[in-house]
Amino acid sequence: MTQIELDNLTRHYPRQPVPAIRDITLTVQPGELLALLGPSGSGKSTILKLIAGIERPDRGDIRFDGQSIRGIPANRRGATLMFQKAYLFPFLNVADNIAFGLKVKGARRNTIRAEVARMLNLVELPGIERKYPHQLSGGEQQRVALARALVTRPRVLMLDEPLSSLDTSVRHTLQEAIRRIQRETGVTALLVTHDLSEAVAMSDRTVLLLDGTVAACAAPRTLFQRPPSRAVARFVGVSTFLEGHLERDRLCTHLGPFAVNPATEATRPAIFAIRPEHLRLCAAPDINAVPGVVADLLYKGEFTEYQVAVNGGIVRVRDYQPQRSYAGGDPVHVQFPPEHLFEVE
Amino acid sequence: MQHISRITFHASRITLYVLLLAPIAVFLLHAFSVRWFYPQVVPTEWTVEPFLRQLGTPRTRMALVSSLQIGLLTSGLALLVGYPAARTLGLREFPGKGLAFLLVFLPTVMPPVAIGIGLNILFLRLGLTGTVLGVTLVHLVPVLPYVVFTLASVFARYDPNFEHQARVLGASPAQIFFGVTLPLILPGMLVATLFAFLVSWSQYLLTLLIGGGQVITLPILLFSTVSGGNPTTISVLSLLFVAPPILFILLTARYLTSEAGGYEVTVRG
């Protein structure tokens, strides 16, 4: 198992106004699956290309187990990359595709045959050695690509949005399969995705990249429930922010005072946020509640999404257990439970 | 509507065949006939004797050999020089790319006499006139544009991530080229080779100017025979001249159509 350290990694593409990534410093623990989450253009794929050795960093260092790999060519780093497309070689059958990494190293024929069979069992596609890539479905192609990436027993496995072109159901089974195989083999893995739920479902820790820098790095639950900054909170689906003045356990805003946890001694300006599913709608006035009018609602099956117009803005509420449903124009009260209000930068 | 267009399609197809095959048919009639007098429409007696006699002549044999030799050498060199140029033009975006394309295209619109005479002076100094190497080099001038354009269009649809994938799986640059790149672009390479060979094979003027009568290729021999005026000899030599290209096309036909040999290489996102 290999530890990966990124040390002030910077990559600036020629003729681009801003660097793709800027001073990225990260440590991936041995055997960990770290997700790099971010919108397109946030530089997440660039990091993988730098670790793989397809591109060179302008500044900074990459270390595997404490040793710099900057001088090592891509084909000898032991860091394999899986792309969004499977990139199976169309002129080779499945067995030869999987065997590719072993053949270029000059492995013995018997070893190759045994390893190919072992990998096909691991990805749950036994017996398809003689098929050609065009005879496989998209999900099967990605499974073969995973087998091909793992057959060389790499130190690091990198996945560049490997599931984003697949159907939802296939994607979910493959997410589980990849997670299981990664745990079984113990390979240190980096997953690039723009899909929050994928990052949350698959990773041990998630790094959120915004504009080429690390905006947050935390366990998925923490990132989801307690995002540290406003930008991160927005990315993980928080849209309600309360700006005001914090006085002990009371946040004074233009909507009125709110009780918050925990209490602080100092009096200072602060911003608190709350996830849309933590807000509650009630017909009668309540503690920590503000009056409003239902401006719009959208029934989404598992939940109903309300847009409630309150003094000076719109509050988005996700109602998973509707005690009663409201119609457009109904007067309601939006309650902010203190235990779910958290402070952001 | 569809019916009419089908008739038009078949009519134009047959016209095309007739136009292409009629000269060859005339050559065949002349080359393999013994007696062919008025009022017979086709000859009465057939023979392969003039054909074999012509093949047995040292002059013909040597012309055939040097044509093949120069054609193959030119194709090989053209691929070697054209590959990096085509790869860059097809895959990369850079300032002045249009100009680069124009410069590659230029030899096809330049009159061969101008190129030939200009290079003749240079090649005389270098001692390349009258040599197979000199003729091969001058053939590269009209051949290279075809090779570069064919391969550039292949690389415009090529996804270099296949190579990146191979590289991170541990393949060295040579293993990537022979194990991944070459198989992926094989159909395009064959088309480029075919073009290169055919353009070299049919060169007359440039061979004459640089070869200076010492390098006798098939076209040179054919032209001197035409002035002799023997229809049988002319026909036999003409058939020898058109045979290799036709054979070459027949053998590679399945790679020339995209369905048969071409791999699906999708455009980058």
Coordinates of C-alpha atoms in Angstrom, one line a residue:
Chain A
M1 CA 0.0 0.0 0.0
T2 CA 1.3 3.4 -1.0
Q3 CA 1.0 6.8 0.5
I4 CA 0.7 9.7 -2.0
E5 CA 1.8 13.2 -1.1
L6 CA 1.2 16.2 -3.3
D7 CA 3.4 19.1 -2.3
N8 CA 2.5 22.6 -3.6
L9 CA 1.6 21.2 -7.0
T10 CA 0.9 23.8 -9.7
R11 CA 0.1 23.4 -13.3
H12 CA -0.5 26.3 -15.7
Y13 CA -1.4 25.4 -19.2
P14 CA 0.1 27.6 -21.9
R15 CA -2.2 30.3 -23.2
Q16 CA -4.6 30.0 -20.3
P17 CA -5.3 33.0 -18.1
V18 CA -5.3 31.1 -14.8
P19 CA -3.5 28.0 -13.6
A20 CA -5.5 24.7 -13.8
I21 CA -4.3 23.9 -10.3
R22 CA -2.6 26.1 -7.8
D23 CA -0.5 25.0 -4.8
I24 CA -2.3 21.8 -4.2
T25 CA -1.0 20.1 -1.0
L26 CA -2.7 16.8 -0.1
T27 CA -1.8 13.4 1.4
V28 CA -3.6 10.2 0.4
Q29 CA -3.2 7.6 3.1
P30 CA -2.2 4.0 2.1
G31 CA -5.2 2.0 1.0
E32 CA -7.5 5.0 1.1
L33 CA -10.0 5.9 -1.6
L34 CA -9.9 9.7 -1.9
A35 CA -12.5 11.4 -4.1
L36 CA -11.6 14.6 -5.9
L37 CA -14.8 16.4 -6.3
G38 CA -15.4 19.6 -8.2
P39 CA -17.2 21.2 -11.1
S40 CA -15.8 20.9 -14.6
G41 CA -12.6 23.1 -15.0
S42 CA -11.7 22.8 -11.3
G43 CA -8.5 21.0 -12.2
K44 CA -9.4 17.6 -10.8
S45 CA -8.4 15.6 -13.9
T46 CA -5.2 17.6 -14.1
I47 CA -4.1 16.3 -10.8
L48 CA -4.5 12.7 -12.0
K49 CA -2.6 13.4 -15.2
L50 CA 0.3 14.8 -13.1
I51 CA 0.4 11.8 -10.8
A52 CA 0.1 9.4 -13.8
G53 CA 3.0 11.3 -15.5
I54 CA 1.0 12.1 -18.7
E55 CA 1.7 15.8 -17.9
R56 CA 4.4 17.5 -15.9
P57 CA 3.8 20.0 -13.1
D58 CA 5.2 23.5 -13.4
R59 CA 6.0 23.6 -9.7
G60 CA 5.8 21.3 -6.7
D61 CA 6.5 17.6 -6.1
I62 CA 4.7 14.3 -6.0
R63 CA 5.9 11.6 -3.6
F64 CA 5.0 7.9 -3.3
D65 CA 5.9 6.6 0.1
G66 CA 8.1 9.7 0.6
Q67 CA 10.1 9.3 -2.6
S68 CA 9.7 11.8 -5.4
I69 CA 8.4 10.4 -8.7
R70 CA 9.0 13.5 -10.8
G71 CA 11.9 11.9 -12.6
I72 CA 10.2 8.6 -13.2
P73 CA 8.6 8.2 -16.7
A74 CA 4.8 7.4 -16.7
N75 CA 5.2 3.8 -17.7
R76 CA 7.4 3.0 -14.7
R77 CA 5.5 4.8 -11.9
G78 CA 3.1 2.0 -11.2
A79 CA 0.2 4.5 -11.2
T80 CA -2.6 3.4 -13.6
L81 CA -5.4 5.6 -14.8
M82 CA -8.9 4.7 -15.9
F83 CA -10.7 7.2 -18.1
Q84 CA -14.3 8.0 -18.6
K85 CA -14.2 5.9 -21.7
A86 CA -12.9 2.4 -21.3
Y87 CA -10.2 2.8 -24.1
L88 CA -10.1 -1.0 -24.6
F89 CA -7.9 -1.6 -27.6
P90 CA -10.4 -2.5 -30.3
F91 CA -8.0 -4.9 -32.2
L92 CA -7.5 -7.1 -29.1
N93 CA -9.9 -9.4 -27.4
V94 CA -10.8 -9.1 -23.7
A95 CA -8.0 -11.5 -22.6
D96 CA -5.3 -9.7 -24.6
N97 CA -6.6 -6.3 -23.4
I98 CA -6.3 -7.3 -19.8
A99 CA -2.9 -9.0 -20.5
F100 CA -1.6 -5.8 -22.1
G101 CA 0.2 -4.5 -19.0
L102 CA 1.7 -7.9 -18.2
K103 CA 2.8 -8.5 -21.8
V104 CA 4.7 -5.2 -22.1
K105 CA 6.6 -6.2 -18.9
G106 CA 7.4 -9.6 -20.5
A107 CA 5.4 -11.8 -18.2
R108 CA 5.3 -15.6 -18.9
R109 CA 2.4 -17.0 -20.9
N110 CA 1.1 -19.2 -18.0
T111 CA 1.2 -16.4 -15.6
I112 CA -0.7 -14.2 -18.0
R113 CA -3.5 -16.7 -18.5
A114 CA -3.9 -17.3 -14.8
E115 CA -3.9 -13.6 -14.0
V116 CA -6.4 -12.8 -16.7
A117 CA -8.8 -15.4 -15.3
R118 CA -8.3 -14.2 -11.8
M119 CA -9.0 -10.6 -12.8
L120 CA -12.1 -11.6 -14.7
N121 CA -13.4 -13.3 -11.6
L122 CA -12.7 -10.3 -9.5
V123 CA -14.7 -8.0 -11.8
E124 CA -17.4 -10.7 -12.0
L125 CA -17.2 -11.3 -15.7
P126 CA -15.7 -14.9 -16.0
G127 CA -15.4 -16.6 -19.3
I128 CA -15.5 -13.6 -21.7
E129 CA -11.8 -13.9 -22.7
R130 CA -12.5 -14.3 -26.4
K131 CA -15.0 -11.5 -26.8
Y132 CA -14.0 -8.3 -28.5
P133 CA -14.6 -4.8 -26.9
H134 CA -17.4 -3.9 -29.4
Q135 CA -19.4 -7.0 -28.2
L136 CA -19.5 -5.7 -24.6
S137 CA -21.9 -3.2 -23.0
G138 CA -20.6 0.1 -21.6
G139 CA -20.6 -1.3 -18.0
E140 CA -18.8 -4.5 -19.1
Q141 CA -16.2 -2.4 -20.9
Q142 CA -15.5 -0.5 -17.8
R143 CA -15.2 -3.7 -15.7
V144 CA -12.7 -5.0 -18.2
A145 CA -10.8 -1.7 -18.1
L146 CA -10.7 -2.0 -14.3
A147 CA -9.4 -5.6 -14.6
R148 CA -6.7 -4.4 -17.1
A149 CA -5.7 -1.5 -14.7
L150 CA -5.4 -3.8 -11.7
V151 CA -3.7 -6.8 -13.3
T152 CA -0.3 -5.2 -13.0
R153 CA -0.8 -4.7 -9.3
P154 CA -0.3 -0.9 -9.4
R155 CA 0.7 1.1 -6.4
V156 CA -1.9 3.7 -7.2
L157 CA -5.2 3.4 -9.1
M158 CA -6.7 6.5 -10.5
L159 CA -10.3 6.8 -11.8
D160 CA -11.2 9.8 -14.0
E161 CA -15.0 9.9 -14.0
P162 CA -15.1 6.2 -14.9
L163 CA -18.8 5.9 -14.5
S164 CA -20.2 9.2 -15.8
S165 CA -21.2 7.8 -19.2
L166 CA -23.2 4.9 -17.8
D167 CA -26.8 4.4 -17.0
T168 CA -27.9 5.1 -13.4
S169 CA -28.5 1.5 -12.4
V170 CA -25.3 0.2 -14.0
R171 CA -23.4 3.1 -12.3
H172 CA -24.7 2.1 -8.9
T173 CA -23.7 -1.5 -9.2
L174 CA -20.3 -0.5 -10.5
Q175 CA -19.8 2.0 -7.7
E176 CA -20.2 -0.8 -5.3
A177 CA -18.1 -3.2 -7.3
I178 CA -15.2 -0.7 -7.5
R179 CA -15.4 0.0 -3.8
R180 CA -15.4 -3.7 -3.0
I181 CA -12.4 -4.4 -5.3
Q182 CA -10.5 -1.4 -4.0
R183 CA -10.9 -2.7 -0.4
E184 CA -10.0 -6.3 -1.4
T185 CA -6.9 -5.3 -3.3
G186 CA -6.0 -2.6 -0.8
V187 CA -4.8 -0.3 -3.6
T188 CA -4.5 3.4 -2.9
A189 CA -7.1 5.0 -5.1
L190 CA -8.0 8.5 -6.3
L191 CA -11.5 9.0 -7.8
V192 CA -12.3 12.1 -9.9
T193 CA -16.0 12.9 -10.1
H194 CA -18.3 15.9 -10.5
D195 CA -21.1 13.9 -8.9
L196 CA -21.5 14.7 -5.2
S197 CA -23.5 11.5 -4.4
E198 CA -20.8 9.4 -6.1
A199 CA -18.0 11.0 -4.1
V200 CA -20.0 10.6 -0.9
A201 CA -21.0 7.0 -1.6
M202 CA -17.5 5.8 -2.6
S203 CA -14.8 7.7 -0.8
D204 CA -13.1 7.5 2.6
R205 CA -12.4 11.2 2.3
T206 CA -13.6 13.8 -0.2
V207 CA -11.6 16.7 -1.4
L208 CA -13.6 19.6 -2.9
L209 CA -11.7 21.5 -5.6
L210 CA -12.8 24.9 -6.6
D211 CA -10.9 27.0 -9.1
G212 CA -7.8 24.9 -8.9
T213 CA -7.4 25.0 -5.1
V214 CA -8.5 22.7 -2.2
A215 CA -11.7 24.2 -0.8
A216 CA -12.4 21.4 1.6
C217 CA -11.0 18.1 2.6
A218 CA -13.0 15.9 4.9
A219 CA -14.9 12.7 5.4
P220 CA -18.0 12.7 3.2
R221 CA -20.4 13.0 6.1
T222 CA -18.6 16.0 7.5
L223 CA -18.4 17.6 4.1
F224 CA -22.1 17.0 3.6
Q225 CA -23.4 17.9 7.0
R226 CA -21.0 20.7 8.1
P227 CA -19.3 22.3 5.1
P228 CA -16.7 24.8 6.3
S229 CA -17.3 27.7 3.9
R230 CA -20.1 29.3 2.0
A231 CA -18.7 28.1 -1.4
V232 CA -18.4 24.5 -0.2
A233 CA -21.8 24.7 1.3
R234 CA -23.3 25.8 -2.0
F235 CA -21.6 23.0 -3.8
V236 CA -23.1 20.4 -1.4
G237 CA -26.6 21.7 -1.9
V238 CA -27.0 24.3 0.8
S239 CA -28.8 27.4 -0.3
T240 CA -30.1 29.0 2.9
F241 CA -27.6 31.4 4.7
L242 CA -28.4 33.6 7.6
E243 CA -26.2 36.6 7.9
G244 CA -26.2 38.5 11.1
H245 CA -24.6 39.3 14.4
L246 CA -23.8 36.6 16.9
E247 CA -24.4 37.4 20.5
R248 CA -23.8 34.3 22.8
D249 CA -26.4 31.7 21.5
R250 CA -28.4 34.2 19.5
L251 CA -28.0 35.2 15.9
C252 CA -29.6 38.5 15.2
T253 CA -30.6 38.9 11.5
H254 CA -33.0 41.1 9.5
L255 CA -35.5 38.2 9.8
G256 CA -35.2 38.4 13.6
P257 CA -33.2 36.6 16.2
F258 CA -32.4 32.8 15.9
A259 CA -31.2 30.5 18.6
V260 CA -28.1 28.7 17.6
N261 CA -25.6 26.1 19.0
P262 CA -23.1 26.3 20.4
A263 CA -22.9 29.5 22.5
T264 CA -19.8 31.8 22.1
E265 CA -18.5 34.5 24.4
A266 CA -17.6 37.1 21.8
T267 CA -20.0 39.3 19.9
R268 CA -19.2 39.2 16.2
P269 CA -20.7 39.1 12.7
A270 CA -21.4 35.6 11.6
I271 CA -23.0 33.5 8.8
F272 CA -25.0 30.4 9.6
A273 CA -26.3 27.9 7.1
I274 CA -28.8 25.1 7.1
R275 CA -29.5 22.2 4.7
P276 CA -32.8 22.4 2.9
E277 CA -34.0 19.0 4.3
H278 CA -33.4 20.3 7.9
L279 CA -35.9 23.2 7.5
R280 CA -39.4 22.5 8.7
L281 CA -42.7 24.0 7.6
C282 CA -45.4 24.6 10.1
A283 CA -48.8 26.3 9.9
A284 CA -48.6 28.1 13.2
P285 CA -45.8 30.4 14.6
D286 CA -43.1 28.5 16.4
I287 CA -39.7 29.0 18.0
N288 CA -36.9 29.9 15.6
A289 CA -39.5 30.2 12.8
V290 CA -40.2 33.0 10.3
P291 CA -43.4 33.7 8.5
G292 CA -43.6 33.4 4.7
V293 CA -45.7 32.4 1.7
V294 CA -45.3 29.4 -0.5
A295 CA -44.1 30.8 -3.8
D296 CA -43.6 27.6 -5.7
L297 CA -43.5 23.9 -5.1
L298 CA -42.3 20.9 -6.9
Y299 CA -43.3 17.3 -6.1
K300 CA -40.3 15.0 -6.6
G301 CA -41.6 11.7 -5.3
E302 CA -39.3 11.2 -2.3
F303 CA -39.7 14.7 -1.2
T304 CA -41.5 18.0 -2.0
E305 CA -39.4 21.0 -2.7
Y306 CA -41.0 24.3 -1.5
Q307 CA -39.8 27.7 -2.3
V308 CA -41.0 30.0 0.5
A309 CA -40.9 33.7 0.1
V310 CA -39.8 35.3 3.4
N311 CA -38.9 38.9 4.1
G312 CA -36.2 39.7 1.6
G313 CA -35.6 36.4 -0.1
I314 CA -36.5 32.9 -1.0
V315 CA -35.9 29.9 1.3
R316 CA -35.7 26.4 -0.3
V317 CA -37.2 23.7 1.9
R318 CA -37.1 20.0 1.2
D319 CA -39.9 18.2 2.9
Y320 CA -39.4 14.4 3.2
Q321 CA -42.2 13.6 5.6
P322 CA -45.1 15.9 4.9
Q323 CA -47.4 16.0 7.8
R324 CA -49.5 18.1 5.6
S325 CA -48.9 19.5 2.2
Y326 CA -49.2 23.1 1.3
A327 CA -50.3 24.8 -1.9
G328 CA -48.9 27.8 -3.7
G329 CA -49.9 31.0 -2.0
D330 CA -50.4 29.4 1.4
P331 CA -49.1 31.3 4.4
V332 CA -46.5 29.1 6.3
H333 CA -43.8 29.4 8.9
V334 CA -40.3 28.1 8.2
Q335 CA -38.6 26.7 11.2
F336 CA -34.8 26.7 11.6
P337 CA -34.0 24.0 14.2
P338 CA -31.0 25.2 16.3
E339 CA -29.3 21.8 16.2
H340 CA -29.1 21.9 12.4
L341 CA -27.8 25.5 12.1
F342 CA -24.1 25.6 11.6
E343 CA -21.6 28.4 11.1
V344 CA -19.7 28.9 7.8
E345 CA -16.9 31.2 6.9
Chain B
M1 CA -38.4 9.2 -56.7
Q2 CA -36.3 6.5 -55.2
H3 CA -36.8 4.3 -58.3
I4 CA -35.5 7.0 -60.6
S5 CA -32.5 7.8 -58.4
R6 CA -31.6 4.0 -58.4
I7 CA -31.7 3.9 -62.2
T8 CA -29.5 7.0 -62.4
F9 CA -27.1 5.5 -59.9
H10 CA -26.7 2.2 -61.9
A11 CA -26.4 4.1 -65.2
S12 CA -23.6 6.3 -63.9
R13 CA -22.0 3.3 -62.3
I14 CA -22.0 1.4 -65.6
T15 CA -20.7 4.5 -67.5
L16 CA -17.9 4.7 -65.0
Y17 CA -16.9 1.1 -65.5
V18 CA -17.0 1.4 -69.3
L19 CA -14.9 4.6 -69.2
L20 CA -12.3 2.9 -66.9
L21 CA -12.3 -0.5 -68.5
A22 CA -12.5 0.4 -72.2
P23 CA -8.8 1.4 -72.6
I24 CA -7.7 -1.7 -70.8
A25 CA -9.9 -3.8 -73.0
V26 CA -8.3 -2.3 -76.1
F27 CA -4.9 -3.1 -74.7
L28 CA -5.9 -6.7 -73.9
L29 CA -7.2 -7.2 -77.5
H30 CA -3.9 -5.9 -78.9
A31 CA -1.6 -7.6 -76.5
F32 CA -3.0 -11.1 -76.8
S33 CA -4.1 -11.3 -80.5
V34 CA -2.3 -12.8 -83.4
R35 CA -4.5 -12.0 -86.4
W36 CA -7.0 -9.1 -86.2
F37 CA -8.2 -8.0 -89.7
Y38 CA -11.2 -6.2 -91.1
P39 CA -14.2 -7.1 -90.9
Q40 CA -13.7 -9.2 -87.6
V41 CA -14.9 -7.4 -84.5
V42 CA -12.5 -9.3 -82.3
P43 CA -9.3 -11.1 -83.1
T44 CA -9.6 -14.7 -84.4
E45 CA -6.5 -16.1 -82.8
W46 CA -5.1 -15.6 -79.3
T47 CA -1.5 -15.9 -77.9
V48 CA 0.5 -15.0 -74.8
E49 CA 3.7 -15.1 -76.8
P50 CA 4.3 -11.3 -77.2
F51 CA 3.5 -10.9 -73.5
L52 CA 6.1 -13.5 -72.4
R53 CA 8.6 -12.2 -74.9
Q54 CA 8.3 -8.7 -73.5
L55 CA 8.6 -10.0 -69.9
G56 CA 11.8 -11.9 -71.0
T57 CA 13.5 -8.7 -72.3
P58 CA 16.1 -7.5 -69.9
R59 CA 15.1 -3.9 -70.6
T60 CA 11.5 -4.5 -69.5
R61 CA 12.5 -6.5 -66.5
M62 CA 15.0 -3.9 -65.3
A63 CA 12.4 -1.1 -65.8
L64 CA 9.9 -3.1 -63.8
V65 CA 12.4 -3.7 -61.1
S66 CA 13.5 -0.1 -60.8
S67 CA 9.9 1.1 -60.9
L68 CA 9.0 -1.2 -58.0
Q69 CA 12.2 -0.4 -56.2
I70 CA 11.7 3.4 -56.4
G71 CA 7.9 3.1 -55.7
L72 CA 8.5 1.1 -52.5
L73 CA 11.5 3.2 -51.4
T74 CA 9.5 6.4 -52.0
S75 CA 6.5 5.1 -50.0
G76 CA 8.6 4.1 -47.1
L77 CA 10.5 7.4 -46.9
A78 CA 7.2 9.3 -47.4
L79 CA 5.6 7.5 -44.5
L80 CA 8.7 8.1 -42.3
V81 CA 8.7 11.8 -43.1
G82 CA 5.0 12.3 -43.4
Y83 CA 4.0 10.5 -40.1
P84 CA 5.3 13.1 -37.7
A85 CA 4.1 16.0 -39.9
A86 CA 0.6 14.5 -40.2
R87 CA 0.4 13.7 -36.5
T88 CA 1.2 17.3 -35.5
L89 CA -1.2 18.8 -38.1
G90 CA -4.0 16.4 -37.2
L91 CA -3.7 16.5 -33.4
R92 CA -2.3 19.8 -32.4
E93 CA -3.7 23.3 -32.6
F94 CA -0.9 25.9 -33.1
P95 CA -0.6 29.4 -34.6
G96 CA 0.3 29.2 -38.3
K97 CA -1.3 25.8 -38.8
G98 CA -3.1 27.0 -41.9
L99 CA 0.2 28.2 -43.4
A100 CA 1.8 24.8 -42.6
F101 CA -1.1 23.0 -44.5
L102 CA -0.6 25.4 -47.4
L103 CA 3.1 24.7 -47.6
V104 CA 2.5 20.9 -47.5
F105 CA -0.1 21.4 -50.3
L106 CA 2.1 23.6 -52.5
P107 CA 4.0 20.8 -54.4
T108 CA 0.7 19.5 -55.9
V109 CA 0.0 22.8 -57.6
M110 CA 3.6 23.6 -58.6
P111 CA 4.4 22.7 -62.3
P112 CA 6.7 19.6 -62.2
V113 CA 9.0 21.1 -64.8
A114 CA 9.9 24.0 -62.4
I115 CA 10.5 21.6 -59.6
G116 CA 12.4 19.2 -61.8
I117 CA 14.8 21.7 -63.4
G118 CA 15.4 23.5 -60.1
L119 CA 16.2 20.3 -58.3
N120 CA 18.3 19.1 -61.2
I121 CA 20.8 21.9 -60.6
L122 CA 21.0 21.0 -56.9
F123 CA 21.2 17.3 -57.5
L124 CA 23.9 17.7 -60.1
R125 CA 26.1 19.4 -57.5
L126 CA 25.3 16.6 -54.9
G127 CA 25.9 13.9 -57.5
L128 CA 22.4 12.6 -57.1
T129 CA 21.4 12.8 -60.8
G130 CA 21.1 9.5 -62.6
T131 CA 20.8 7.6 -59.4
V132 CA 17.9 5.6 -57.9
L133 CA 18.3 7.6 -54.7
G134 CA 18.0 10.9 -56.6
V135 CA 14.9 9.8 -58.4
T136 CA 13.4 8.5 -55.1
L137 CA 14.1 11.9 -53.4
V138 CA 12.5 13.9 -56.3
H139 CA 9.5 11.5 -56.2
L140 CA 9.0 12.5 -52.6
V141 CA 8.0 16.0 -53.7
P142 CA 4.7 15.1 -55.3
V143 CA 4.2 12.1 -53.0
L144 CA 4.4 13.8 -49.6
P145 CA 1.3 15.9 -49.8
Y146 CA -0.8 12.8 -50.4
V147 CA 0.7 11.0 -47.5
V148 CA 0.5 14.0 -45.1
F149 CA -3.1 14.8 -46.0
T150 CA -4.3 11.2 -45.8
L151 CA -2.6 10.6 -42.4
A152 CA -3.6 14.1 -41.1
S153 CA -7.3 13.3 -41.6
V154 CA -6.7 10.0 -39.8
F155 CA -5.1 11.8 -36.9
A156 CA -7.9 14.4 -36.8
R157 CA -10.3 11.6 -35.7
Y158 CA -7.7 9.9 -33.5
D159 CA -7.9 9.8 -29.7
P160 CA -4.4 10.0 -28.2
N161 CA -5.9 8.8 -24.9
F162 CA -5.4 5.3 -26.2
E163 CA -1.7 6.0 -26.1
H164 CA -1.9 7.5 -22.6
Q165 CA -3.8 4.5 -21.5
A166 CA -1.1 2.2 -22.8
R167 CA 1.6 4.3 -21.2
V168 CA 0.1 4.2 -17.7
L169 CA -0.2 0.4 -18.1
G170 CA 3.5 0.3 -18.5
A171 CA 4.2 0.4 -22.2
S172 CA 7.4 2.0 -23.5
P173 CA 7.2 4.6 -26.4
A174 CA 8.2 1.9 -28.9
Q175 CA 5.7 -0.6 -27.5
I176 CA 3.0 2.1 -27.7
F177 CA 3.8 2.8 -31.4
F178 CA 3.9 -0.8 -32.6
G179 CA 1.3 -2.2 -30.2
V180 CA -1.3 0.6 -30.1
T181 CA -0.8 3.4 -32.6
L182 CA 0.0 1.4 -35.7
P183 CA -2.8 -1.1 -35.3
L184 CA -5.3 1.8 -34.7
I185 CA -4.2 3.8 -37.8
L186 CA -3.5 0.7 -40.0
P187 CA -6.3 1.4 -42.6
G188 CA -5.1 5.0 -43.0
M189 CA -1.5 3.9 -43.3
L190 CA -2.4 1.4 -46.1
V191 CA -4.3 4.1 -48.0
A192 CA -1.3 6.5 -47.6
T193 CA 1.1 3.8 -48.8
L194 CA -1.2 3.1 -51.8
F195 CA -1.3 6.8 -52.7
A196 CA 2.5 7.1 -52.3
F197 CA 3.2 4.1 -54.4
L198 CA 0.8 5.0 -57.2
V199 CA 2.0 8.6 -57.4
S200 CA 5.6 7.4 -57.6
W201 CA 4.8 4.6 -60.0
S202 CA 3.2 7.0 -62.6
Q203 CA 5.9 9.7 -62.5
Y204 CA 7.4 10.4 -65.9
L205 CA 8.7 13.9 -66.1
L206 CA 10.6 14.1 -62.7
T207 CA 12.1 10.6 -63.4
L208 CA 13.3 11.8 -66.8
L209 CA 14.7 15.1 -65.5
I210 CA 16.6 13.7 -62.5
G211 CA 17.2 10.1 -63.9
G212 CA 18.7 11.6 -67.0
G213 CA 18.1 8.5 -69.1
Q214 CA 20.2 6.4 -66.7
V215 CA 17.3 5.4 -64.4
I216 CA 14.8 3.6 -66.7
T217 CA 11.4 3.1 -65.0
L218 CA 8.4 1.6 -66.7
P219 CA 6.9 5.0 -67.7
I220 CA 10.2 6.0 -69.3
L221 CA 10.3 2.7 -71.3
L222 CA 6.7 3.1 -72.2
F223 CA 7.1 6.6 -73.7
S224 CA 10.1 5.5 -75.8
T225 CA 8.1 2.5 -77.0
V226 CA 5.1 4.6 -77.9
S227 CA 7.3 6.6 -80.3
G228 CA 8.3 3.2 -81.9
G229 CA 4.6 2.7 -82.8
N230 CA 4.2 -1.1 -82.5
P231 CA 0.6 -1.5 -81.0
T232 CA 1.3 -5.0 -79.6
T233 CA 4.4 -3.9 -77.7
I234 CA 2.7 -0.7 -76.5
S235 CA -0.3 -2.7 -75.2
V236 CA 1.9 -5.3 -73.4
L237 CA 3.9 -2.6 -71.7
S238 CA 0.8 -0.6 -70.8
L239 CA -0.8 -3.7 -69.2
L240 CA 2.4 -4.3 -67.2
F241 CA 2.2 -0.6 -66.1
V242 CA -1.4 -0.8 -64.9
A243 CA -1.3 -4.3 -63.4
P244 CA 0.6 -3.7 -60.1
P245 CA -1.6 -0.8 -59.0
I246 CA -4.8 -2.8 -59.8
L247 CA -3.5 -5.8 -57.9
F248 CA -2.5 -3.6 -55.0
I249 CA -6.0 -2.1 -54.8
L250 CA -7.6 -5.5 -55.1
L251 CA -5.5 -6.8 -52.2
T252 CA -6.1 -3.9 -49.9
A253 CA -9.7 -3.1 -50.9
R254 CA -11.1 -4.4 -47.6
Y255 CA -9.0 -1.9 -45.7
L256 CA -10.0 1.0 -48.0
T257 CA -13.7 0.8 -47.0
S258 CA -14.4 2.1 -43.5
E259 CA -16.8 -0.7 -42.5
A260 CA -14.4 -3.5 -43.1
G261 CA -11.1 -2.6 -41.7
G262 CA -11.5 0.8 -40.0
Y263 CA -11.8 0.8 -36.3
E264 CA -14.2 3.2 -34.6
V265 CA -12.0 5.9 -33.2
T266 CA -14.2 8.5 -31.7
V267 CA -13.6 12.2 -31.6
R268 CA -12.4 13.7 -28.4
G269 CA -15.1 15.3 -26.2

